[in-house]
Coordinates of C-alpha atoms in Angstrom, one line a residue:
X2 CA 17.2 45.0 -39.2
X3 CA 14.7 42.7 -40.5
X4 CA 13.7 39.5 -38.5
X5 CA 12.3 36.2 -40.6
X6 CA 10.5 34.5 -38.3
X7 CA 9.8 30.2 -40.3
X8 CA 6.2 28.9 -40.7
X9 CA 7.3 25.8 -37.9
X10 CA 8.8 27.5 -35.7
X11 CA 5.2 29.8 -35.3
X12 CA 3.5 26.7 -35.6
X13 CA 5.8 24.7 -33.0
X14 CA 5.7 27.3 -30.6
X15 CA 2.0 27.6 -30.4
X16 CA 1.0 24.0 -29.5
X17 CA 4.1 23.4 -26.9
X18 CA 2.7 26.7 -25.3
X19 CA -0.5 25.3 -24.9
X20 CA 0.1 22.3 -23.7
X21 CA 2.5 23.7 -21.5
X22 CA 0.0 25.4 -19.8
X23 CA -2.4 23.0 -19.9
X24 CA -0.7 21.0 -16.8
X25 CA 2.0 23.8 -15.7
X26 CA -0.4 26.8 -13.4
X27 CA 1.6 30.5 -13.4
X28 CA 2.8 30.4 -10.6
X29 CA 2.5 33.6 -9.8
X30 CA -1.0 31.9 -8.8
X31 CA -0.7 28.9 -7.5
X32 CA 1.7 30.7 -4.9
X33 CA -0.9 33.3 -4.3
X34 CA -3.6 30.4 -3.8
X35 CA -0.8 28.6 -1.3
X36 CA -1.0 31.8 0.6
X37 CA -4.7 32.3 1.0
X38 CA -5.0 28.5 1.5
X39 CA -2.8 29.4 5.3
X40 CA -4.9 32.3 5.8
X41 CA -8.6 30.8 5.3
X42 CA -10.5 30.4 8.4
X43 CA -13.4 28.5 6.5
X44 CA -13.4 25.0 6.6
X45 CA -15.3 24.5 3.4
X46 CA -13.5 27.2 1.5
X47 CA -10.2 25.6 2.8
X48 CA -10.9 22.0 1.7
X49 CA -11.5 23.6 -2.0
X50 CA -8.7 25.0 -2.1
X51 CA -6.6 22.0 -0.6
X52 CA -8.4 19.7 -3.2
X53 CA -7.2 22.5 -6.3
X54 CA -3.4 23.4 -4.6
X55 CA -3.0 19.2 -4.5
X56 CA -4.9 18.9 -8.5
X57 CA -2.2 21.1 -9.4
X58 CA 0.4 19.7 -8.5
X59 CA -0.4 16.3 -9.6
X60 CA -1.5 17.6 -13.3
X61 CA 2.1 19.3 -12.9
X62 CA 3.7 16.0 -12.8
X63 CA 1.4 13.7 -14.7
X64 CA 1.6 16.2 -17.4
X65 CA -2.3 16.3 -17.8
X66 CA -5.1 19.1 -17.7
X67 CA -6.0 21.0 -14.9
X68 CA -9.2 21.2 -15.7
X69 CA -11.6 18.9 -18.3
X70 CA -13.0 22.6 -19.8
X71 CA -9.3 23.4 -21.7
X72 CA -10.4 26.4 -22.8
X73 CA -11.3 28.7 -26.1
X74 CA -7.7 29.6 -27.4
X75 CA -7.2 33.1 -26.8
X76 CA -3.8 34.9 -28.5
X77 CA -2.7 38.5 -28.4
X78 CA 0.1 39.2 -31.4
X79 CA 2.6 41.9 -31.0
X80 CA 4.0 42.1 -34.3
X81 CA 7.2 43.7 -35.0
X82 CA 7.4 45.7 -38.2
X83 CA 10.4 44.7 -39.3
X84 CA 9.4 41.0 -38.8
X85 CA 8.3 39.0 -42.1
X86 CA 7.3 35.6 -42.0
X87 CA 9.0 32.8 -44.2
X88 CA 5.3 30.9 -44.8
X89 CA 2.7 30.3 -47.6
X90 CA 0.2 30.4 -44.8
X91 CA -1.8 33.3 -43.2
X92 CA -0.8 33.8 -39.5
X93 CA -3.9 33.4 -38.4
X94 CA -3.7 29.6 -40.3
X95 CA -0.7 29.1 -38.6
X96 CA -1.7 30.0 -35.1
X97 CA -5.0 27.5 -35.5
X98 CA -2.8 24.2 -37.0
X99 CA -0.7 25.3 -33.3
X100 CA -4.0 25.2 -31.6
X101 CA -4.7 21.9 -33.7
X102 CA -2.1 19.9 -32.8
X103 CA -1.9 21.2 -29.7
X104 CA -5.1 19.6 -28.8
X105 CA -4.4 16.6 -30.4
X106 CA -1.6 15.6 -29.1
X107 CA -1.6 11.8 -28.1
X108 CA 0.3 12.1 -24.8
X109 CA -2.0 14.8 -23.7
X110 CA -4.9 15.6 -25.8
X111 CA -7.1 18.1 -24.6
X112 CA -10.4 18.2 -25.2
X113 CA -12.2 20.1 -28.3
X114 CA -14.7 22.7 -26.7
X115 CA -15.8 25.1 -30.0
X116 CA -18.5 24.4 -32.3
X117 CA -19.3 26.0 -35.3
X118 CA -22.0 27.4 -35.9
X119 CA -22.3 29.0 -32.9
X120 CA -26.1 28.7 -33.2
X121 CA -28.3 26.1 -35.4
X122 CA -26.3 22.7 -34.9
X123 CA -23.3 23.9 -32.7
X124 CA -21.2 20.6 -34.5
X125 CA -17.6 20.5 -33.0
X126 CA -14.8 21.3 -35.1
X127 CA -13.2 18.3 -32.8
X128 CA -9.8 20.1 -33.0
X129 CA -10.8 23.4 -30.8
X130 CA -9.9 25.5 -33.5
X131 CA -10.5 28.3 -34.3
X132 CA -8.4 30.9 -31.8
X133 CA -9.7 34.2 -31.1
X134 CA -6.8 36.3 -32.1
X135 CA -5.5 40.3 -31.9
X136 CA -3.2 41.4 -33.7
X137 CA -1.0 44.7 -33.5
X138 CA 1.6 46.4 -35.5
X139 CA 4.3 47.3 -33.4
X140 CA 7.9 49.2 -33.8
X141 CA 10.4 46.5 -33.8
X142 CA 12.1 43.0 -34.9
X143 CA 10.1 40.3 -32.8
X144 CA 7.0 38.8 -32.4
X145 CA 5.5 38.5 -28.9
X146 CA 3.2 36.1 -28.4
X147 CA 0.5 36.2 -25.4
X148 CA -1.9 33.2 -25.3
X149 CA -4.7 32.2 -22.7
X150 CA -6.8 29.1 -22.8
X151 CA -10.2 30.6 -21.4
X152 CA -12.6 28.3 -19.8
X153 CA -16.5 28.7 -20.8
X154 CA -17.2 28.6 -16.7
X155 CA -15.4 32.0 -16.4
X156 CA -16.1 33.8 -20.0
X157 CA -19.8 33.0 -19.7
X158 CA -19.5 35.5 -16.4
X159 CA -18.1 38.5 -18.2
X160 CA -19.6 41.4 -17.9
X161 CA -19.9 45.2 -19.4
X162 CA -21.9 47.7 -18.8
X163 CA -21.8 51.5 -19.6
X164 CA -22.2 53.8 -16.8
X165 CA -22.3 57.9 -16.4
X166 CA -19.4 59.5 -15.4
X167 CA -20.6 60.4 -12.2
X168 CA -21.6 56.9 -11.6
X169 CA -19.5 54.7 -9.3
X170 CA -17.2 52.6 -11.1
X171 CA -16.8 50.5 -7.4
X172 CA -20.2 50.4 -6.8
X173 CA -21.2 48.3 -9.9
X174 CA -18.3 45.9 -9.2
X175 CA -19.5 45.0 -5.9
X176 CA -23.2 44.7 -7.5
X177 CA -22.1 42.5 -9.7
X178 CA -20.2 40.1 -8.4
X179 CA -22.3 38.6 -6.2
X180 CA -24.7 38.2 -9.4
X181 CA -22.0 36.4 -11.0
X182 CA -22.7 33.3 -8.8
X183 CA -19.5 30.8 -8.3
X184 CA -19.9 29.4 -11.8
X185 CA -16.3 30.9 -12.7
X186 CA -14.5 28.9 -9.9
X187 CA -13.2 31.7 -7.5
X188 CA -10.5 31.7 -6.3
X189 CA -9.2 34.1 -9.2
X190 CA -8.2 37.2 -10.9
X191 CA -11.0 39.9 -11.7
X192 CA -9.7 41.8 -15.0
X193 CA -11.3 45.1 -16.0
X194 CA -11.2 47.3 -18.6
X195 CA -11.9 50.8 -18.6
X196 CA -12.3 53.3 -21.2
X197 CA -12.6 53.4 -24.7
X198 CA -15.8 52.1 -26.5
X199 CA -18.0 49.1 -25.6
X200 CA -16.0 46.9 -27.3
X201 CA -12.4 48.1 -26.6
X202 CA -13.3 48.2 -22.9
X203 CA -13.8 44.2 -23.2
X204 CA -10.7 43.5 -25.2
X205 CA -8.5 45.6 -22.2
X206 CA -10.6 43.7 -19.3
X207 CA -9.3 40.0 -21.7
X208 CA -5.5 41.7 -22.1
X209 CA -5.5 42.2 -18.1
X210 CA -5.9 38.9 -17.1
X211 CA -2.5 38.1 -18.9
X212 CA -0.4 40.1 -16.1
X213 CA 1.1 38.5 -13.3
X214 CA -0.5 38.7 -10.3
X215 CA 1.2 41.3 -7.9
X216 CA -1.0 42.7 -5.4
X217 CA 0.9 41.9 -2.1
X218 CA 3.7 43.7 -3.8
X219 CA 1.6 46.6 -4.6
X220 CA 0.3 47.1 -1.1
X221 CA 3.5 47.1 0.0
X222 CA 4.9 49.3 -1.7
X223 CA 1.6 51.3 -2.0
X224 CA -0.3 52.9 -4.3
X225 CA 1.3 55.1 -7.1
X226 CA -1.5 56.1 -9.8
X227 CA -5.4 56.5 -9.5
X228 CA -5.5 53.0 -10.9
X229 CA -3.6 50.8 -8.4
X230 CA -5.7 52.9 -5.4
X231 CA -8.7 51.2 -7.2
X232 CA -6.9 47.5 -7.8
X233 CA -6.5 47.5 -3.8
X234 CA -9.9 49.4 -3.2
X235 CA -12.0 46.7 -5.0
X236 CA -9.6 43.7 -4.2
X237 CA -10.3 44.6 -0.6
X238 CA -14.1 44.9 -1.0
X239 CA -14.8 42.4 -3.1
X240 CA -13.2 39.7 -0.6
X241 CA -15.0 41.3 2.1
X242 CA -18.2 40.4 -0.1
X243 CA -17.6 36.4 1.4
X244 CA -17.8 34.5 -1.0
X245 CA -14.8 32.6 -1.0
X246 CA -13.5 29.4 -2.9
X247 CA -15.8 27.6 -4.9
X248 CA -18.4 30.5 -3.7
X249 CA -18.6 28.1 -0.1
X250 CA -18.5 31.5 1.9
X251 CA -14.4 32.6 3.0
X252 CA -12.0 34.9 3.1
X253 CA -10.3 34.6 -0.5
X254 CA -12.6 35.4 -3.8
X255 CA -10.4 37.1 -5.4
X256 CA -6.3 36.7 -5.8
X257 CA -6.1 40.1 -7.6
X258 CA -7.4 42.6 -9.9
X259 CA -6.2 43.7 -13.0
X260 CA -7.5 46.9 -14.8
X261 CA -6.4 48.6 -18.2
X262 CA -8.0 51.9 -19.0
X263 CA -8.3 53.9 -22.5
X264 CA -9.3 57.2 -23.3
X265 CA -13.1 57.6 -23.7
X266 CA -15.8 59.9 -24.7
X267 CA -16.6 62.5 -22.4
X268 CA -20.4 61.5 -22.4
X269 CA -19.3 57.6 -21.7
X270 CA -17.8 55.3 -18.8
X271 CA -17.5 51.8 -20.7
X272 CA -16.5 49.6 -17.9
X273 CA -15.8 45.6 -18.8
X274 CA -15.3 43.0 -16.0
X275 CA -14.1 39.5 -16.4
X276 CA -12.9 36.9 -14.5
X277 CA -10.3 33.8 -14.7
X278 CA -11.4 31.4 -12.5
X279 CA -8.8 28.6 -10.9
X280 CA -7.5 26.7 -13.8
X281 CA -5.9 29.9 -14.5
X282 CA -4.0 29.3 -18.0
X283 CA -2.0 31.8 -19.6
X284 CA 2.0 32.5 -21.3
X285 CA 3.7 35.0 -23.3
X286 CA 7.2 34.4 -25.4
X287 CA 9.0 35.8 -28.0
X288 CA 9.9 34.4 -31.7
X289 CA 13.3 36.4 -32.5
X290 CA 14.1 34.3 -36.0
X291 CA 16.3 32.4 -33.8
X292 CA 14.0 29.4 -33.8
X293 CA 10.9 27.8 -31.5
X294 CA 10.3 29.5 -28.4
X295 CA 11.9 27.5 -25.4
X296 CA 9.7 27.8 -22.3
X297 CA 11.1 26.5 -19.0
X298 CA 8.5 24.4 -16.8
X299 CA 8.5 25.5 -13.3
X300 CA 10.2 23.7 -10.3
X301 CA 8.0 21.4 -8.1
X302 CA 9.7 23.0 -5.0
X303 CA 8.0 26.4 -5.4
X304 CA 4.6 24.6 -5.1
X305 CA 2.5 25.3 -2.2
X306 CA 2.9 22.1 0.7
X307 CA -0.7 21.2 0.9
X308 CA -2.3 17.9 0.4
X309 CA -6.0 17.3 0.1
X310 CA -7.0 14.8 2.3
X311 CA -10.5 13.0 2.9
X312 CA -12.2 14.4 5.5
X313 CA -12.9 12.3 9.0
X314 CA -16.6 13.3 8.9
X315 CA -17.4 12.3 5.0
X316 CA -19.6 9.5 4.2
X317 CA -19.6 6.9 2.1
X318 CA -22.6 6.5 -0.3
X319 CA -23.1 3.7 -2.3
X320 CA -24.9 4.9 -5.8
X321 CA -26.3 1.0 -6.9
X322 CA -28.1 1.1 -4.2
X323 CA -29.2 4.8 -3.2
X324 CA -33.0 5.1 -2.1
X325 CA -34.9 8.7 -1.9
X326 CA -34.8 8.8 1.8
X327 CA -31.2 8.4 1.9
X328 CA -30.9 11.9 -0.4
X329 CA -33.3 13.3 1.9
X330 CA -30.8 12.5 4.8
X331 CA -28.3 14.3 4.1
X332 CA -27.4 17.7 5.6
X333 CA -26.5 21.0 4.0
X334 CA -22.5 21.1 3.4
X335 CA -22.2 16.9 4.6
X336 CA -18.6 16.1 2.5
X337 CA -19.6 12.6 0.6
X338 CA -17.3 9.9 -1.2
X339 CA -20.0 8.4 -4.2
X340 CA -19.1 4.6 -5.1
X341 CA -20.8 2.7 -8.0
X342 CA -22.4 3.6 -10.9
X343 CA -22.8 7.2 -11.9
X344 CA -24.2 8.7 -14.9
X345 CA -23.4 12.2 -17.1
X346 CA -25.1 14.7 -18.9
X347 CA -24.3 18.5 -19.5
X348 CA -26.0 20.7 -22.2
X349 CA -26.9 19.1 -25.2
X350 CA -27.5 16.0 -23.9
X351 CA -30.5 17.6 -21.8
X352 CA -31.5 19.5 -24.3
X353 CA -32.0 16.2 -26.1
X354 CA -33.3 14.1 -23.6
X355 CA -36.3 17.0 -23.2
X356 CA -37.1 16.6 -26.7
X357 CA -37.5 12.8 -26.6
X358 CA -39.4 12.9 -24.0
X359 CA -41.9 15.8 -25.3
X360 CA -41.6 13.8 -28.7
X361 CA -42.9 10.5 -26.6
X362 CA -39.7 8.7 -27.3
X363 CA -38.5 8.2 -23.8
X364 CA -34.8 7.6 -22.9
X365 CA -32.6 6.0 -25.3
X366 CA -31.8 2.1 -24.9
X367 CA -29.4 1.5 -21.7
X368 CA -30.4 4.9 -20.2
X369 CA -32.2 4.5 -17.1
X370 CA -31.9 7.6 -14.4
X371 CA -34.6 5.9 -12.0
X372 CA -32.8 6.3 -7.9
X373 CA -29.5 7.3 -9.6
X374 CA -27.7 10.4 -9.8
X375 CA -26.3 13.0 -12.9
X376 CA -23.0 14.2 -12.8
X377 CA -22.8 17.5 -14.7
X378 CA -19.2 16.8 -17.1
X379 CA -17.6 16.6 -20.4
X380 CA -14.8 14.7 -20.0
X381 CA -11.0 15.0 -22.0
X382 CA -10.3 11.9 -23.7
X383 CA -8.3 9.3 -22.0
X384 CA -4.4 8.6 -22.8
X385 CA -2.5 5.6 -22.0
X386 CA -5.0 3.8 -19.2
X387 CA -7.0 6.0 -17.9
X388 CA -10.3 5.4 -17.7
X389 CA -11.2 9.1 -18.5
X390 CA -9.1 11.8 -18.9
X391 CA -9.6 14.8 -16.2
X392 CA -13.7 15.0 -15.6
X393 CA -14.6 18.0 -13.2
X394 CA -17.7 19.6 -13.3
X395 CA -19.7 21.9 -15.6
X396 CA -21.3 25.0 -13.9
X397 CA -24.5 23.2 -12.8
X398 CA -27.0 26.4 -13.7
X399 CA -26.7 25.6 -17.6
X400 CA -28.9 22.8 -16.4
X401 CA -31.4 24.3 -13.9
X402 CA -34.1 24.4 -17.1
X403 CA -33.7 21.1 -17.7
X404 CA -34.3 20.1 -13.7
X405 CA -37.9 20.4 -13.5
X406 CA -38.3 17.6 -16.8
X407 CA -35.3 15.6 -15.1
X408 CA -36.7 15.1 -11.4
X409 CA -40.3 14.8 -12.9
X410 CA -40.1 12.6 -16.0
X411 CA -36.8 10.2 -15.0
X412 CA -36.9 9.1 -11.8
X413 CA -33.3 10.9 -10.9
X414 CA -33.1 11.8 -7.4
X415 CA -30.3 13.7 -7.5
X416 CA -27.5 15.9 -9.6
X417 CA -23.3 16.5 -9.1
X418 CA -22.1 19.9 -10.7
X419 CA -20.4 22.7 -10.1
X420 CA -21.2 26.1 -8.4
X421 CA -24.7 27.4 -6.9
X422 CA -28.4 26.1 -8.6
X423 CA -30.4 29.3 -9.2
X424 CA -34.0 29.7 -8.1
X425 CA -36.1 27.5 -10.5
X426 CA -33.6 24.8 -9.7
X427 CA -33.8 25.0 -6.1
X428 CA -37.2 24.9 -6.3
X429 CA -37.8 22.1 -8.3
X430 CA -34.9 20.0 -6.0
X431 CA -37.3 21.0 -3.2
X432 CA -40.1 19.9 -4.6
X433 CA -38.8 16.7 -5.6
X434 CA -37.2 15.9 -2.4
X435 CA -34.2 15.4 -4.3
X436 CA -30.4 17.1 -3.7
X437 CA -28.0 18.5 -5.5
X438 CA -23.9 17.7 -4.5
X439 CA -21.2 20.1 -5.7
X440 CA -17.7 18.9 -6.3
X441 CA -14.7 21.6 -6.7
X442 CA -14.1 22.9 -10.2
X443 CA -10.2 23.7 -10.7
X444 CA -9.7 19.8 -9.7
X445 CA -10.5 18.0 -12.4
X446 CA -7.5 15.3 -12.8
X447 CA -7.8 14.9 -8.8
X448 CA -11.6 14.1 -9.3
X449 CA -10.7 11.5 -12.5
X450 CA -8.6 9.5 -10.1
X451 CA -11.8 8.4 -8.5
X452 CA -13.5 7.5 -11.7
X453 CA -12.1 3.6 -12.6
X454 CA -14.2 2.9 -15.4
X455 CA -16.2 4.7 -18.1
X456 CA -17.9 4.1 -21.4
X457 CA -20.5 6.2 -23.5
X458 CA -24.1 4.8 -23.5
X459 CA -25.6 7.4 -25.4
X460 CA -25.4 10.3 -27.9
X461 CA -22.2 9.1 -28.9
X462 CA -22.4 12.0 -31.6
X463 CA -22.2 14.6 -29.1
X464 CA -18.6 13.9 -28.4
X465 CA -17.5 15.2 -24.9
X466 CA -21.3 15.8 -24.2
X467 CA -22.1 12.4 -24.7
X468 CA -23.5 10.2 -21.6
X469 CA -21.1 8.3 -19.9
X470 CA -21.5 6.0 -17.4
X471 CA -18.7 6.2 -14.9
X472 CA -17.6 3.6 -12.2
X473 CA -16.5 6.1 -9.0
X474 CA -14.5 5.0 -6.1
X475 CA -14.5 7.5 -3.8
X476 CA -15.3 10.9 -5.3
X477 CA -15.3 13.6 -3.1
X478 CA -18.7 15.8 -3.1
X479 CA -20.4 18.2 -0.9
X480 CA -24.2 18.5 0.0
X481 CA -24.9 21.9 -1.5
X482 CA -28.7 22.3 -1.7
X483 CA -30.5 19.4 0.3
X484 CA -34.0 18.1 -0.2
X485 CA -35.2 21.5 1.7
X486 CA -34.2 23.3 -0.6
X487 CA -31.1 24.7 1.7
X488 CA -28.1 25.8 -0.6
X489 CA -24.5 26.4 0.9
X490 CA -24.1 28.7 -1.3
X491 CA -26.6 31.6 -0.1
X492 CA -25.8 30.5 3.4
X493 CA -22.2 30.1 3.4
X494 CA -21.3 33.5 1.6
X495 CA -24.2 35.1 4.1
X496 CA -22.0 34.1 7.0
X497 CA -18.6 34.8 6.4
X498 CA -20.0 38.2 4.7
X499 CA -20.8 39.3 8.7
X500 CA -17.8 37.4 10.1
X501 CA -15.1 39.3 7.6
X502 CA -17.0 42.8 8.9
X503 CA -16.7 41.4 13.0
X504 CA -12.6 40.4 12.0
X505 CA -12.0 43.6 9.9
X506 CA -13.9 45.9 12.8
X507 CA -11.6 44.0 15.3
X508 CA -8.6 45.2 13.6

């Protein structure tokens, strides 16, 4: 029986599924992060993942993005061959004008991520098309649809590597995660893929990440196969690695792993890990002929009770009037609420700021970093009145070889970003007396509620990597590499490393 399957109704189906999960987490892993949130011992690692259950549930009901990054569109077809499609478009042009209007939506738009080319000018295509899209021929009458929006924080963590086939496949994972930093905002799902060639190994490790997260239920009922004794060998071992949420140092990095394998070359091992960090987005659905697909939002009841609450201890800081020997007061892992004035600047405007200053430009008009602080964010686009649309932070490494020009040249005394600062960074943030504050990625419409006002003041062009300046009330941060040079983030994961080996010995 032959299915026809209309141009709109492909079309349709694709943007309501991405804006659906722009705002609606599976819950599958909001439940799972409910779940570790009771069990977390670490009081860092359990106010991140406070501040990302109570983000959740407010982009649930406000119907806006869970996180600012909303991701590379990433769709896997399963196409029916006795489906035909009644279009004068290609599929693949009907899966980007779903992507399109998707993210242009005016009650929700989401913000446009890809440029093209991907080297020389890197211009937006300002509608975060295109998708990256499989397609596969399969016996049948439907079309099954499984799409992912995959945040640049996670994918720029993926990894592959091809061992021996004596070599252990274990051992690499727990070598490389801790190389992977916290840049792809654990708590979240490892996927690997085994097998194959180099690049069929990645595509299974992508395809993983679209299961639902089941590993309680697997240890329950236990092991069956070779592959599910390794899901709960390297789940196990990979949390016992410590570094928790928001790589603070906890019990909970990971929420499961997912592994495909494939048939491989005797000679070869391909092995491909990647992660999905905690803006988690993902749905499948079927197109039957029947029209759109329908997908039901979630119930507000099944979310997690947790509320993120401002700590007792934080402190307030006033930006307009922050001096250097405040910044060199404050203490490794101090919780801070900023208020005032607080500038932006991720990739490309650093990039440009270097070469006006090597050029003997200086800073553009109205751009003065002298005692003030750089939040690392590229912001969605406001709807109805909000100042700014959901603004959390960019993974702060991108920056750290732009820190040495920015502490030296600009008189900036300190930075806001996500995840660890790597060596160069650290070093130059010691050097400088300066700090570095890291607030929780996977709560990025919780974070925009403390931002009241914003405007762009340079690089207009650059779109979302313009400068802003921001008016904060209140923004939650925490001291994560002072003006020693001290980062949470080696100490933190150091310390719950030994305390997870004392708990799991007391067993």
């Amino acid at each position: 029986m032959t299915t026809t399957i209309k141009q709109d109704d492909l079309i349709r189906s694709v943007a309501d599924a991405l804006q659906f999960i722009s705002y609606y987490h599976p819950l599958d892993y909001i439940q799972a992060v409910g779940r570790a949130y009771e069990r977390e011992q670490s009081p860092a690692a359990k106010d991140a993942l406070a501040q990302i259950l109570t983000n959740s549930r407010m982009c649930a009901e406000g119907h806006r993005p869970i996180c600012q990054d909303t991701g590379i569109v990433v769709v896997f077809l399963k196409i029916g061959m006795d489906v035909r499609f009644d279009t004068a478009m290609s599929l693949d042009d009907m899966i980007n004008e779903g992507v399109r209007r998707a993210y242009l939506h005016p009650d929700n738009k989401l913000r446009a991520s890809l440029v093209d080319p991907p080297i020389g000018v890197r211009k937006n295509t300002r509608d975060n098309t295109p998708a990256v899209i499989h397609s596969q021929l399969v016996p049948g009458d439907k079309l099954e649809v499984a799409l992912a929006a995959k945040g640049g924080g996670s994918e720029n963590k993926s990894k592959f590597t091809m061992l021996n086939p004596s070599d252990s496949l274990v051992d690499w994972v727990l070598d490389t995660v801790p190389s992977m930093g916290a840049g792809w905002c654990p708590p979240g799902m490892l996927g690997i893929g085994i097998g194959g060639s180099a690049e069929k190994a990645m595509l299974l490790a992508k395809e993983s990440l679209m299961a639902p997260i089941d590993i309680d239920e697997l240890r329950t009922r236990g092991a069956q196969t070779p592959i599910e004794e390794l899901r709960l060998e390297l789940f196990d071992k990979v949390n016992a690695l410590g570094i928790g949420a928001q790589g603070l140092g906890g019990l909970t990095t990971v929420v499961d792993v997912k592994i495909l394998d494939y048939p491989t070359h005797a000679a070869s091992l391909p092995v491909a890990m990647i992660p999905n960090c905690a803006a988690t987005r993902h749905v499948e659905f079927h197109l039957d002929g029947s029209g759109p697909a329908v997908l039901t939002p979630p119930s507000l009841d099944d979310w997690p009770d947790v509320t993120w609450e401002v700590s007792a201890s934080a402190k307030r800081v006033d930006l307009d009037t922050l001096t250097a020997e405040q910044v060199q007061s404050w203490q490794p892992g101090d919780r801070l609420l900023l208020n005032g004035k607080l500038l932006t600047g991720r990739d490309a405007a650093h990039k440009r700021i270097q070469e006006l200053l090597d050029s003997g430009q200086g800073l553009p008009p109205g751009v003065d970093f002298t005692d003030r602080l750089i939040y690392y964010v590229g912001p969605v686009d406001p709807v109805r009145d909000e100042a700014v649309g959901p603004a959390g932070p960019t993974t702060a490494t991108r920056m750290d070889k732009f820190t040495e020009t920015m502490l030296a040249r600009t008189g900036l005394i300190g930075m806001v970003g996500k995840a660890e600062r790597g060596p160069v960074a650290i070093e130059s943030i010691k050097k400088h007396k300066a700090a570095y504050l890291m607030a929780v990625g996977g709560a990025a419409y919780l974070v925009s509620q403390a931002i009241r006002a914003a405007k762009v003041i340079a690089f207009e062009d650059l779109g979302m990597e313009a400068i802003y300046e921001f008016e904060v009330v209140d923004m939650p941060v925490t001291v994560a590499v002072d003006s020693t040079g001290e980062s949470v983030h080696k100490t933190g994961p150091a310390e719950w490393k030994i305390k997870i080996e004392s708990l799991t010995q007391g067993r």
